[in-house]
mmCIF file of C-alpha atoms in Angstrom:
data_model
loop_
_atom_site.group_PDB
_atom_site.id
_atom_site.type_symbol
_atom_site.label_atom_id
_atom_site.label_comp_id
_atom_site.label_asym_id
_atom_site.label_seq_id
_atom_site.Cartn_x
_atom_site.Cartn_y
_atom_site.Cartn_z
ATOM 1 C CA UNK A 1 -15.764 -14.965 11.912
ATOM 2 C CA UNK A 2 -18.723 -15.130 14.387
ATOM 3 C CA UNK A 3 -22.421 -15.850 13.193
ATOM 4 C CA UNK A 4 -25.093 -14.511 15.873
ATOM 5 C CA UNK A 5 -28.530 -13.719 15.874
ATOM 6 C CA UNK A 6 -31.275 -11.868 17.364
ATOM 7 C CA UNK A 7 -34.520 -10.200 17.113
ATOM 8 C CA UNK A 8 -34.362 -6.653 16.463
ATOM 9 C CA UNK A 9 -37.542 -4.755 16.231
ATOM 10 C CA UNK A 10 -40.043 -7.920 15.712
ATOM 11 C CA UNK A 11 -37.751 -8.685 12.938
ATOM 12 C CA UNK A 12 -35.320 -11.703 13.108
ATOM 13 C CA UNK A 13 -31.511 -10.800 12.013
ATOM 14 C CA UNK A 14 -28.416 -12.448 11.414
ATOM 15 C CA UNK A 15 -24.867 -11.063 11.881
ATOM 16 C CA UNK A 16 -21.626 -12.261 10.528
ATOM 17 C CA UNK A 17 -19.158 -10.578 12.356
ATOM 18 C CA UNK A 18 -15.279 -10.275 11.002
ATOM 19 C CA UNK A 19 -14.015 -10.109 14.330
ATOM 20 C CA UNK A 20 -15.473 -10.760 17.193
ATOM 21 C CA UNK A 21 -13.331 -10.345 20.946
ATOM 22 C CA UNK A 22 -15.218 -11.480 23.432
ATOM 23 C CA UNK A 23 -16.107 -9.684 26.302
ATOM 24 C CA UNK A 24 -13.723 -6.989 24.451
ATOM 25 C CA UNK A 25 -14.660 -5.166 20.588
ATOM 26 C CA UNK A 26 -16.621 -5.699 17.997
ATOM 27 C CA UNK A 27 -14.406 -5.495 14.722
ATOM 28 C CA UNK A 28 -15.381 -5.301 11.077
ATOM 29 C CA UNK A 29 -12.879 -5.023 8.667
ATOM 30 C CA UNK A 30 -12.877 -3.621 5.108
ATOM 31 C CA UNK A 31 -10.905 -2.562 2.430
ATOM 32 C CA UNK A 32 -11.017 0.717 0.479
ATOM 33 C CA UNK A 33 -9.869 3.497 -1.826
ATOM 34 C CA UNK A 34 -9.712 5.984 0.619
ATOM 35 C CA UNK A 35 -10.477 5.949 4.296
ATOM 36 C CA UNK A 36 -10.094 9.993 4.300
ATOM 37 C CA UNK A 37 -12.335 11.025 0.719
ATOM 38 C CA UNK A 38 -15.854 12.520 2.036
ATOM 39 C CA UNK A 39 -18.894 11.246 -0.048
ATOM 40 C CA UNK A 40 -21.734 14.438 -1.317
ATOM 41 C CA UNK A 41 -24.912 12.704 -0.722
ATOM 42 C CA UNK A 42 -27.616 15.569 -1.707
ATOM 43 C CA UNK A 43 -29.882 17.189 1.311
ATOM 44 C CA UNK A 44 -26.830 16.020 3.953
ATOM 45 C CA UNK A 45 -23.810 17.373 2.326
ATOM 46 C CA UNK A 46 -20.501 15.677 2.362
ATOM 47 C CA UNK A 47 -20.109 12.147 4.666
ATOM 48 C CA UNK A 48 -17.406 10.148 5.619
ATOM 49 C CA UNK A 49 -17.036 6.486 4.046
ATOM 50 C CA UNK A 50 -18.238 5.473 7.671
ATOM 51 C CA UNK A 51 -21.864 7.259 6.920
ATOM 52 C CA UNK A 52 -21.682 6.918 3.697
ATOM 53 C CA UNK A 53 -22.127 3.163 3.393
ATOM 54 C CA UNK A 54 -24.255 2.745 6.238
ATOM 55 C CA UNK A 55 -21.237 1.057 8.060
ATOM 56 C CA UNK A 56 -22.490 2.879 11.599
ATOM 57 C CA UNK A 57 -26.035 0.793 10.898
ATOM 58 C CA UNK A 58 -24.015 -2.297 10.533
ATOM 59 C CA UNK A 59 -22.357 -1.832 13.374
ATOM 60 C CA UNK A 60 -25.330 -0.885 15.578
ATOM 61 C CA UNK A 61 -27.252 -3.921 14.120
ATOM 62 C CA UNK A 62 -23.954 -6.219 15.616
ATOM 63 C CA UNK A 63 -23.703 -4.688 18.692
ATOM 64 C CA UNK A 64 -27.474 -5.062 19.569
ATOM 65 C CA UNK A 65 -27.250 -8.704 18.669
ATOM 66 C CA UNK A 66 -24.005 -9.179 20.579
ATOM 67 C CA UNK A 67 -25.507 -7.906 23.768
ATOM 68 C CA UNK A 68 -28.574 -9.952 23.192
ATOM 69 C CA UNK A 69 -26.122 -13.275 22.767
ATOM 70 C CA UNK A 70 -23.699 -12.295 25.430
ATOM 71 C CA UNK A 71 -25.536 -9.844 27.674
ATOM 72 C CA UNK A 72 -22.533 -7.674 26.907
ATOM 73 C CA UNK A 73 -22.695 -4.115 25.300
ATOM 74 C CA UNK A 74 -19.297 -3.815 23.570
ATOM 75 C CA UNK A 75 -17.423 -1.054 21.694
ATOM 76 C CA UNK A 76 -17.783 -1.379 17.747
ATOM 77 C CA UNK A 77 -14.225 -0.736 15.573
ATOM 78 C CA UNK A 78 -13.900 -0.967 11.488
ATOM 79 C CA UNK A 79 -10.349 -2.019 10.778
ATOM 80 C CA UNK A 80 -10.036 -0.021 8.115
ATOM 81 C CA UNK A 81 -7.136 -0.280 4.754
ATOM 82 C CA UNK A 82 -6.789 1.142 1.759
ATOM 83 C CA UNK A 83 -6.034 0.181 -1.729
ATOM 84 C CA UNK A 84 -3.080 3.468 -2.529
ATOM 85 C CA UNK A 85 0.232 3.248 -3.256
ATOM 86 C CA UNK A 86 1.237 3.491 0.313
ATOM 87 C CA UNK A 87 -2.114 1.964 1.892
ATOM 88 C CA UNK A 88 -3.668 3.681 5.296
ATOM 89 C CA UNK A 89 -4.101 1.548 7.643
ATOM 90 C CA UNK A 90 -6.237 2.141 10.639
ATOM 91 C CA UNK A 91 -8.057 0.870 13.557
ATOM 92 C CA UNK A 92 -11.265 3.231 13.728
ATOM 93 C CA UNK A 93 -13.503 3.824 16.954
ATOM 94 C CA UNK A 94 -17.527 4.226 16.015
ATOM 95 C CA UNK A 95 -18.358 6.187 18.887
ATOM 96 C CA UNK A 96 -21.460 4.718 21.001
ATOM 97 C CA UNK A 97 -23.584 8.277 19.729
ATOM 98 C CA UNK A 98 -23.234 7.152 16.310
ATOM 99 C CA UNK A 99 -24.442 3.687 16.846
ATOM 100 C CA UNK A 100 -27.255 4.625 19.454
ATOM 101 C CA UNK A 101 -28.563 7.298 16.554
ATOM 102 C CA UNK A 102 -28.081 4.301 14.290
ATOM 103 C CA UNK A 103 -30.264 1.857 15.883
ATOM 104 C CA UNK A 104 -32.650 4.233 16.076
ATOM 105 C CA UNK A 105 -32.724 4.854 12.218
ATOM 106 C CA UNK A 106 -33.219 1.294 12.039
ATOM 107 C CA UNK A 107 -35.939 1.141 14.272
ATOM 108 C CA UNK A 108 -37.846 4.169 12.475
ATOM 109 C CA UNK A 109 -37.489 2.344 9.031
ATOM 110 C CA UNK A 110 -38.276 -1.273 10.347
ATOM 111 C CA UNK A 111 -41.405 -1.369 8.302
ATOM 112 C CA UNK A 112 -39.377 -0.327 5.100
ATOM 113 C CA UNK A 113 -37.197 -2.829 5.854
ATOM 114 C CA UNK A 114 -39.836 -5.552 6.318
ATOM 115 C CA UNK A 115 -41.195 -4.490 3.120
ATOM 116 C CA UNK A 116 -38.069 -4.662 1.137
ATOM 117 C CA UNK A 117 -37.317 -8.256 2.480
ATOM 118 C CA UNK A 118 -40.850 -10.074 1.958
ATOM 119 C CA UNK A 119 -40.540 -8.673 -1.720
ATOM 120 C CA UNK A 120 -43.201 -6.119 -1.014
ATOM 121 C CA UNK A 121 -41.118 -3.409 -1.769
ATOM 122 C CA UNK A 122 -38.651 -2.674 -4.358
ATOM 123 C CA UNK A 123 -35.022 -1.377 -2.713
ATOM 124 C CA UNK A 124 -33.727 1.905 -3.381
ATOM 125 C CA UNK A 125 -31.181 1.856 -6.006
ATOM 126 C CA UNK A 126 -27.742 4.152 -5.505
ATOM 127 C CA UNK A 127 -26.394 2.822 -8.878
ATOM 128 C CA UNK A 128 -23.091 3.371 -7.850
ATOM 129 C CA UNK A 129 -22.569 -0.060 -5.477
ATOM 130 C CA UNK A 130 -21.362 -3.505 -7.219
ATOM 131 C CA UNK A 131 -24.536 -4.867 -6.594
ATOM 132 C CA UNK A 132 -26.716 -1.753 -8.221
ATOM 133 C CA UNK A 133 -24.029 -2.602 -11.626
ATOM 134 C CA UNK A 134 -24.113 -5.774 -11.799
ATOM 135 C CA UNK A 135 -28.496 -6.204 -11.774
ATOM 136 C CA UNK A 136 -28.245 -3.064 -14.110
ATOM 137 C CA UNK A 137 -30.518 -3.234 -17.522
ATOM 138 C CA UNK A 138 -29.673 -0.684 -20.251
ATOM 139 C CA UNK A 139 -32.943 0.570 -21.128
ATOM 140 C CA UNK A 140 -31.741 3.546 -22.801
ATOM 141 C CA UNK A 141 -28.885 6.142 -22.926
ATOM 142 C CA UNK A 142 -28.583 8.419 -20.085
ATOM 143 C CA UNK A 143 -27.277 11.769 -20.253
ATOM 144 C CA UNK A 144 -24.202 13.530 -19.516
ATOM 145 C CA UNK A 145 -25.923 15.453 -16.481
ATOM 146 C CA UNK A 146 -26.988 12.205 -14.707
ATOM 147 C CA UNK A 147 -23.212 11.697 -13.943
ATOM 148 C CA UNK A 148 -23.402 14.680 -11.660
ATOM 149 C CA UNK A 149 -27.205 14.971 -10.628
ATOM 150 C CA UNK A 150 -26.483 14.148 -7.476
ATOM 151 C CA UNK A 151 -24.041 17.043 -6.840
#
């Protein structure tokens, strides 16, 4: 692992990155159900895992702080496997149009961003991620058609 940072935005960040070649890839790796199973997120329709968890923002955010280390705009790859009975394994290429359009949705929410990290603002909550279950309070019941509202 490789710890960089930069400024992005007027904002100071901090990357670890999995895998770091130098002067060759970016790599991230994770670890998954599916590499293949499309995600419905309403008003966008159905995304793949990359999308879906904002992996193509990660990867933008490393590859702007690599250049601004190294001076060095390299190619960003998720070295992807999965958890099935016969695991899929693969080495997958985030195009440089998915992370330019990426960057750019970081730089358009910036102040969201800001506002969420000085405490300001509350984050959204998907409360579907580990993190969103394990700071969950039961308040009250919910009902059986909050399992698929977002269908």
């Amino acid at each position: 692992q490789v710890i960089m940072t930069g400024e992005l935005f007027g904002m100071d960040w901090k990357a670890k990155i999995d895998s770091y070649i130098p002067n060759v890839a970016i790599v991230d790796l994770k670890v998954m159900s599916s590499i293949t199973d499309l995600k419905w997120v309403k008003d966008l329709g159905y995304l793949d895992f990359v999308r879906y968890w904002g992996y193509d923002l990660q990867g933008a955010v490393y590859q702007e702080i690599v250049r601004q280390n190294t001076g060095k705009k390299l190619p960003f790859y998720i070295a992807a496997a999965t958890k099935e009975q016969e695991p899929d394994i693969r080495i997958i290429h985030i195009t440089q149009n998915y992370l330019d359009e990426a960057l750019d949705y970081v730089k358009y929410h910036i102040e969201r961003v800001r506002g969420v990290k000085s405490g300001e603002v509350e984050p959204d909550k998907c409360e579907v991620c580990n993190c969103c279950r394990h700071n969950r309070v039961l308040a009250a019941p919910i009902s059986i058609l909050d399992l698929t509202a977002s269908i």
